[in-house]
Amino acid sequence: MAIILYKILSARAGKQLFIRRIPGLSAIDEAVGRGTELGRPMLFSMGLSGLGIVAIQALSILGHIIKVAARYRTRILIPVADPVLYTIAEEAARDAYESEGAPEAFNRDDVMFLTGDQFAYASGVVGILNREKVSSVFYFGDFYAESLILAENGQQVGAIQVAGTPQIMQIPFFIAACDYTIIGDEYYAASAYLSREPTLLGSLVGQDFGKAIILGIIIIGVISAGVLSITTNSAIDAMLIRFINAFGG
Amino acid sequence: MIGITMIPAEVFVPKSGTMLWLLVAAMTAVSILFLVILTQVPSRYRKPMVMAATFICGWFYLVEFAIPSPRDAVTANSYLRKAEFNLRLAEHSITPHYGDPRGRVDPKINGGAERIKKARESVDKAHLYLSKAAEEIARIRVLREKDYIRACDEAERFKNRYGLTEKMIERSADDHKIIDLRTKALKKRVSDLGEALSKIKENDEAVMSAAAGLSDSSASKQREARDVLSAAADGVALIRTSISDNFLTKYQPPASNILSVIYGFSIGLGILSLMTIHGKNIAKARPGYYNSIAFYAALIIMAVAAFLNEYWKSAPSFVKPMFQEVLFNGALTSLQATMFSLVAFYIVSAAYRAFRIKSAESALMMAAAFIVMLGIVPVGVAMTSGLHGNLSWLRLDNIQNWIMTVPNMAAQRGMAFGIGVGGLAMALRIWLSLERGSYFDKQM
Amino acid sequence: MDFLVRLHKIDRRVMYVVLAAVTTTILYTTWLRQPIEVTPEVRKAYQTVEHLPKNKIVLVSIWWGPGTVAENRPQMEAIVRHCFKRGVPVVILPWDQVGSNLAYNRVEQVAKEMGKVYGKDWAAFGFRPAADQAVLGLRSDFQGTFKRDRFNTPLSEIPVMKNVKNWQQIGAIVETTPSGTVGLWINFIGQPYKIPIIYCPTGVMVPEGYNFLDAGQIKGMLPGLIGAAKYEYILKQPGFATRAANALSASHVLIILLIILGNLGYIAAGRRENR
C-alpha cells in the first residue's frame, strides 16, 4: 500500500512513467470507428458485476468509450444486470456525454436494467445483439458461464469484440471467441492506459512494484522451506518456522 | 461507520412493534436530513464531504482489522502464541528430512536423536505455556464473572426502579430477561473464556499423549504424533482467535446489513426502468414491441401466481401445482437449463474456429488441450491404460494431472496475484478518493 | 483437395446436430464399462467424508440451478449417499431459488431409498439470499441466523438441528457450485475454524480448485461430472454420472476430431492460396 501511495504522489509531482502497449485497449478506438462507419450501435456489457471495484473499473472504461463515441454520435447500448449499478451506469453515461459537449446524444433508454438472473441476462443481451445487429461489443466486468454465450453470439453477428475480466476461468472463452482479450491485471490497468492520468499511472507502477515484492517473498519462502527440509540446526529451524508462520504458512 | 460504534450493537438486533416503527421513522428523518444538507451545502463543499464520508467508512474496516486484542487477553494470547510456536517446532523436528529413511526420524542417523530430544523439549515447553495460559484465562474469567454479577444486580435495581414488567423485558430478544445491554456482553465474554479454557485442556491432553509417541521410532507412531501436534497447534491458534475479538468486531454484521437493505430498495428502481422502457415500446408500437408485451405478461403472471400460491390458503387444488409445476419447475427451470446447455454447442464451434495451428504457441496450446480433454475422460484413460511401471508417466491421465497441478496452477497463481494487487490498488484509490475518470471528476 | 479445403469451414449447424446426436445416442442407448481412474483429489474427498465424526453435521451448500444440474447434482448425490451410508447427518443449504427444490427432491429420493428420516438424519433449508451475511452469522449463532427450515419448522423442534449452535457442530462443508463461491467458505469458516471443505465445482471452475487443494484450503475436490463418476466408482454405486461419463468421452473425442479436420482444412486452404 505504501509503495502504491508513494508512486501516486511521485507521478502527481510530475515524474514521467512508461507503460507498455496493451493491444486490446488500443483496439477500442478501432472498434468505435467501425461502429461509426457501419452506422450500427455498439454494446457495452458489464456482465453480472454488482457495485464493487470491478464494476467501477468497467465504468471508467465505459466513460472513455462513450467520449470517443460521442464525437461521432455513435449509439452505445448498455444492458446492466444489477439495479444499483444501473443507476450509477446511467449517471456515468450521462456525464461522459456531457463532458464531450454532446448531452443531447444521451438516450436514457440506452442504459437498461435487464435482470439479475445470469441466463436471463445472457438471453436478453443475445436478443439485443441479434435485433440491433451491433457493430462492436465490449465485455468488461464480472462474467461467468454466460461469457461464451455472449461472445459466440457477438461473433455470429459479425461484431468486433473486445473483452476484459478479472475472472480467470472465463478468459479462455473470451480468447476463443473475441478479437481482443485483456488478461488478468491488464483489466485494472485499463483506466490508467486509456486516460494517461498521472494518479492512475502512478498507481499502476506501484502495483508492479507490489507484485515484484510478492515475487521476492515467494522466492524467499521457497528457499526457506527448502532449507527447512534439509537443515538439522535447531536455531535455524526456529527462525525459519517463525518466518513461515508470520506469513500464515 | 465510526458513528455506529457510539450505539450499542444490540440496537441492530431485529425489532418489532412500536420500536420498529420508531427506528424506521428515525432512519427516514436522518436520511432526509442528510439529503437536505447535501443539497443546501455550497457545491464546492459537497465533494470534500463525500470524500470525508468515504474515508471514514473505509477507516472503520481498517481499524477493526488492525486493532489489538482486548487488554484482558494480552498475556494469555502471548502464552498461547508461544505454545503454538513450540508445537509447530516439535512437529517440524520429527518430520522426516532429506537423508532420513522413508517415513521416520531414526535416532541413529542424520542427527535423529538430537531432533527427537528437541521435539520432546518443545512439547514440554508447549505444555508449560498452555498451563500458564489456562491459569491466566481462569483468573480473567473469575474477574469477568464478578463484573457480570455486579452488572446483573444493577440491572435488577434498574428494573425495579422503573417498574418494568416481564413482558417488556421479554421483547428485548433475550432469553434470560436481562435488560442491561452491558451484562449480555459480559456474559458472552465469560462464556468465551470458559470455552477457551476447556479447549486448552483438550489440546494439552492431546499434546501429552503425542509426547508418548515421540519415543517410538516407528513411522506410523511418529506420523500419528505429528498429526496430533499439528492439530493441537491449529487448535491453539483457534483459541487465540476466539478470545481476540475487539470492540469493533460486533459492528461488522450491522455494517454489512446496511448494504443489503440498500440493494433491496434498488431492485425497485431496476424494475421501474424495465417497465418504462417496455411501456414506451408498446405505446409507440416500435419494431419488436411484441417482446415488450411478453415481458409484461411474464412479470404479471409470475408475480400474481407467486402471491396466490403463498397467500391464498383456500385456493382450488389446481393453483399450487400450476405455479410450482407448470410455471416454476416447468417453464423457468427448463428455460434456465436450455440457456446453459447452449454453452456446450458454442464450445464446439468456438474450439473448432479458435484452435488453428497458426504458430508454435498455438500448436502447443492445442496439444495441451487434446491431452487434458482426453486425459480427463474414461476413453483417454482406456487409450493408455496398458502403460505400466517406468512408462506409466506417459499415460494420458498422468500427463493431464501434471498439466493441471503444475503449469496450470503456476499460471493461475501468477494471474491471481496480479489481479489481487490490481484490486488492492483500485480499492485504495477509491477509499482515498484518488480515482479519476469522468464520473469521479464531475462537479457535484 | 476441394474436400479438404471445405473442412476449414464446416457449417456450425452441422456440428451442433452431430454433437447432439452423438451425446444423446451414447447417453441413452449404451452403458459401456470404461475404466474409471480415481484421481488423488477425489480420493482425498472420499477419505475426508470417511473420517467425519458422526455427531457433527455436514453442510451441503447448493449454489447451482437448472443450468448446471447435470454436473452438480450427481456430485451432491454421491457425497450425500456416502454420508447417509456412514450415518453422518446432512443439512442442505441452498442459495439458489430453483436449485433449492432440485436439491431437496433428489436428497429426499436418496433418503427414502436408504431409509433415512427427515429431521432425524437430515434437514433442508429454503432459499436464502445474502450468503455473505448468512455465513458470517452461522459461525457464531446458527439458530439465530437460520431460525426455521424449509417447512417453517423451528430448528429447536428438529432433532438433527436442535443442538447445532455454531461452527463447533459443523463437521464439514460440501460446496457444490458453478461459480467461484468457495472463497466465502474458506475465508469465513475453513481457515479460521479449520473445518474441512470439499469442493464440487463444474468442469469450467476445476483448474482454479487445484490452487486451493495444493494450499490445503480444501480437503478434496470432485472435478465436474467426471469427479462424481469417480466418487460413484469408489462407492461402488454407479449412477447418472457414470453413464454420462461415457457421453462426455464421446463429445470430447468429437471435438478433437473436428479440430483436427479444421486444421487439415486450414493447411489445405493455405497451400492452395500459396499456389
GROMACS .gro file of C-alpha atoms in nm, chain B residues 14 88 188 195 199 234-235 237-238 241-242 249 252-253 255-257 259-260 324 328-329 332-338 340-353 355-358 366 369-383 385 395 397-398 400-401 404-405 408-410 412-413 416, chain C residues 6-10 12 15-17 19-20 34-37 39-41 65-69 71 96-98 101-102 105 130 133 136 139-140 147 166-168 178 191-194 202 204 206-212 214-215 223 226 230 245-246 248-256 258-263 266-267:
model
  154
  263PRO     CA    1  -3.429  -0.702   1.462
  337ARG     CA    2   0.499  -2.632   1.533
  437LYS     CA    3  -2.060  -1.369   2.635
  444GLU     CA    4  -1.482  -2.241   2.625
  448LYS     CA    5  -1.024  -2.618   2.463
  483ASP     CA    6  -0.424  -2.531   1.489
  484GLY     CA    7  -0.649  -2.565   1.792
  486ALA     CA    8  -0.445  -2.072   1.704
  487LEU     CA    9  -0.825  -2.101   1.709
  490THR     CA   10  -0.895  -1.607   1.757
  491SER     CA   11  -1.188  -1.678   1.987
  498THR     CA   12  -1.597  -0.673   1.556
  501GLN     CA   13  -1.931  -0.567   1.120
  502PRO     CA   14  -2.257  -0.758   1.056
  504ALA     CA   15  -2.247  -0.252   0.871
  505SER     CA   16  -2.283  -0.525   0.605
  506ASN     CA   17  -2.660  -0.546   0.656
  508LEU     CA   18  -2.568  -0.262   0.216
  509SER     CA   19  -2.822  -0.543   0.182
  573GLN     CA   20  -4.496  -2.489  -0.883
  577PHE     CA   21  -4.159  -2.266  -1.186
  578ASN     CA   22  -4.036  -2.622  -1.241
  581LEU     CA   23  -3.840  -2.133  -1.552
  582THR     CA   24  -3.625  -2.438  -1.478
  583SER     CA   25  -3.640  -2.561  -1.836
  584LEU     CA   26  -3.553  -2.217  -1.978
  585GLN     CA   27  -3.251  -2.181  -1.749
  586ALA     CA   28  -3.130  -2.531  -1.834
  587THR     CA   29  -3.174  -2.459  -2.206
  589PHE     CA   30  -2.684  -2.309  -2.015
  590SER     CA   31  -2.686  -2.607  -2.249
  591LEU     CA   32  -2.621  -2.365  -2.536
  592VAL     CA   33  -2.270  -2.335  -2.390
  593ALA     CA   34  -2.195  -2.696  -2.486
  594PHE     CA   35  -2.273  -2.626  -2.850
  595TYR     CA   36  -2.093  -2.294  -2.852
  596ILE     CA   37  -1.782  -2.462  -2.710
  597VAL     CA   38  -1.773  -2.691  -3.013
  598SER     CA   39  -1.796  -2.407  -3.264
  599ALA     CA   40  -1.558  -2.182  -3.068
  600ALA     CA   41  -1.297  -2.460  -3.031
  601TYR     CA   42  -1.329  -2.553  -3.399
  602ARG     CA   43  -1.272  -2.192  -3.500
  604PHE     CA   44  -0.772  -2.397  -3.237
  605ARG     CA   45  -0.577  -2.343  -3.555
  606ILE     CA   46  -0.204  -2.408  -3.591
  607LYS     CA   47  -0.100  -2.054  -3.677
  615MET     CA   48  -0.376  -2.726  -2.897
  618ALA     CA   49  -0.593  -2.907  -2.486
  619PHE     CA   50  -0.601  -3.250  -2.653
  620ILE     CA   51  -0.414  -3.413  -2.364
  621VAL     CA   52  -0.633  -3.255  -2.096
  622MET     CA   53  -0.958  -3.331  -2.281
  623LEU     CA   54  -0.864  -3.693  -2.334
  624GLY     CA   55  -0.692  -3.750  -2.000
  625ILE     CA   56  -0.996  -3.642  -1.805
  626VAL     CA   57  -1.247  -3.882  -1.965
  627PRO     CA   58  -1.262  -4.266  -1.944
  628VAL     CA   59  -1.181  -4.314  -2.314
  629GLY     CA   60  -0.849  -4.135  -2.269
  630VAL     CA   61  -0.768  -4.346  -1.964
  631ALA     CA   62  -0.851  -4.657  -2.166
  632MET     CA   63  -0.624  -4.550  -2.454
  634SER     CA   64  -0.413  -4.798  -1.966
  644ARG     CA   65  -0.033  -4.225  -1.950
  646ASP     CA   66  -0.432  -3.917  -1.718
  647ASN     CA   67  -0.091  -3.873  -1.552
  649GLN     CA   68  -0.317  -3.439  -1.768
  650ASN     CA   69  -0.281  -3.437  -1.391
  653MET     CA   70  -0.337  -2.924  -1.420
  654THR     CA   71  -0.132  -2.930  -1.099
  657ASN     CA   72  -0.180  -2.450  -1.484
  658MET     CA   73  -0.158  -2.379  -1.113
  659ALA     CA   74   0.157  -2.169  -1.153
  661GLN     CA   75  -0.327  -1.918  -1.228
  662ARG     CA   76  -0.147  -1.814  -0.913
  665ALA     CA   77  -0.438  -1.421  -0.925
  699ARG     CA   78  -1.418  -2.731  -4.728
  700LEU     CA   79  -1.329  -2.889  -4.393
  701HIS     CA   80  -1.192  -2.548  -4.299
  702LYS     CA   81  -1.546  -2.403  -4.297
  703ILE     CA   82  -1.787  -2.667  -4.168
  705ARG     CA   83  -2.174  -2.481  -3.728
  708MET     CA   84  -2.152  -2.957  -3.582
  709TYR     CA   85  -2.436  -2.888  -3.338
  710VAL     CA   86  -2.655  -3.163  -3.484
  712LEU     CA   87  -2.287  -3.327  -3.119
  713ALA     CA   88  -2.650  -3.361  -3.010
  727GLN     CA   89  -1.499  -4.791  -1.947
  728PRO     CA   90  -1.224  -4.785  -1.686
  729ILE     CA   91  -1.253  -4.504  -1.437
  730GLU     CA   92  -0.925  -4.397  -1.279
  732THR     CA   93  -0.754  -3.935  -0.908
  733PRO     CA   94  -0.594  -3.814  -0.582
  734GLU     CA   95  -0.830  -3.518  -0.526
  758GLY     CA   96  -2.957  -2.430  -1.051
  759PRO     CA   97  -3.113  -2.591  -1.358
  760GLY     CA   98  -2.822  -2.480  -1.578
  761THR     CA   99  -2.561  -2.696  -1.407
  762VAL     CA  100  -2.789  -2.961  -1.258
  764GLU     CA  101  -2.287  -3.174  -1.317
  789ASP     CA  102  -3.042  -2.062  -0.548
  790GLN     CA  103  -3.421  -2.044  -0.576
  791VAL     CA  104  -3.466  -2.325  -0.825
  794ASN     CA  105  -3.615  -2.757  -0.498
  795LEU     CA  106  -3.396  -2.962  -0.727
  798ASN     CA  107  -3.621  -3.351  -0.431
  823ALA     CA  108  -2.731  -1.262   0.105
  826GLN     CA  109  -2.426  -1.234   0.597
  829LEU     CA  110  -2.089  -1.485   0.888
  832ARG     CA  111  -2.041  -1.921   1.260
  833SER     CA  112  -2.140  -1.783   1.595
  840LYS     CA  113  -3.441  -1.981   1.251
  859ASN     CA  114  -2.235  -2.257   1.594
  860TRP     CA  115  -1.929  -2.365   1.395
  861GLN     CA  116  -1.830  -2.623   1.651
  871PRO     CA  117  -2.094  -2.346  -1.080
  884GLN     CA  118  -0.938  -2.121   0.753
  885PRO     CA  119  -1.041  -1.961   1.086
  886TYR     CA  120  -1.204  -2.273   1.233
  887LYS     CA  121  -1.020  -2.545   1.038
  895THR     CA  122  -1.840  -2.762  -1.256
  897VAL     CA  123  -1.500  -2.490  -1.602
  899VAL     CA  124  -1.184  -2.706  -1.183
  900PRO     CA  125  -0.845  -2.550  -1.276
  901GLU     CA  126  -0.896  -2.289  -1.006
  902GLY     CA  127  -0.970  -2.559  -0.748
  903TYR     CA  128  -0.621  -2.709  -0.772
  904ASN     CA  129  -0.479  -2.394  -0.613
  905PHE     CA  130  -0.695  -2.436  -0.306
  907ASP     CA  131  -0.248  -2.757  -0.309
  908ALA     CA  132  -0.262  -2.492  -0.037
  916PRO     CA  133  -1.390  -3.213  -1.064
  919ILE     CA  134  -1.618  -3.694  -1.403
  923LYS     CA  135  -1.514  -4.135  -0.985
  938ALA     CA  136  -1.909  -4.001  -1.836
  939ASN     CA  137  -1.933  -4.214  -2.149
  941LEU     CA  138  -1.872  -3.692  -2.214
  942SER     CA  139  -1.594  -3.911  -2.356
  943ALA     CA  140  -1.772  -3.925  -2.691
  944SER     CA  141  -1.824  -3.548  -2.704
  945HIS     CA  142  -1.457  -3.480  -2.625
  946VAL     CA  143  -1.348  -3.718  -2.899
  947LEU     CA  144  -1.586  -3.544  -3.140
  948ILE     CA  145  -1.445  -3.200  -3.055
  949ILE     CA  146  -1.089  -3.324  -3.105
  951LEU     CA  147  -1.347  -3.154  -3.554
  952ILE     CA  148  -1.038  -2.955  -3.450
  953ILE     CA  149  -0.815  -3.194  -3.647
  954LEU     CA  150  -1.042  -3.169  -3.952
  955GLY     CA  151  -1.048  -2.791  -3.920
  956ASN     CA  152  -0.670  -2.777  -3.912
  959TYR     CA  153  -0.680  -2.470  -4.280
  960ILE     CA  154  -0.348  -2.615  -4.401
   0.00000   0.00000   0.00000
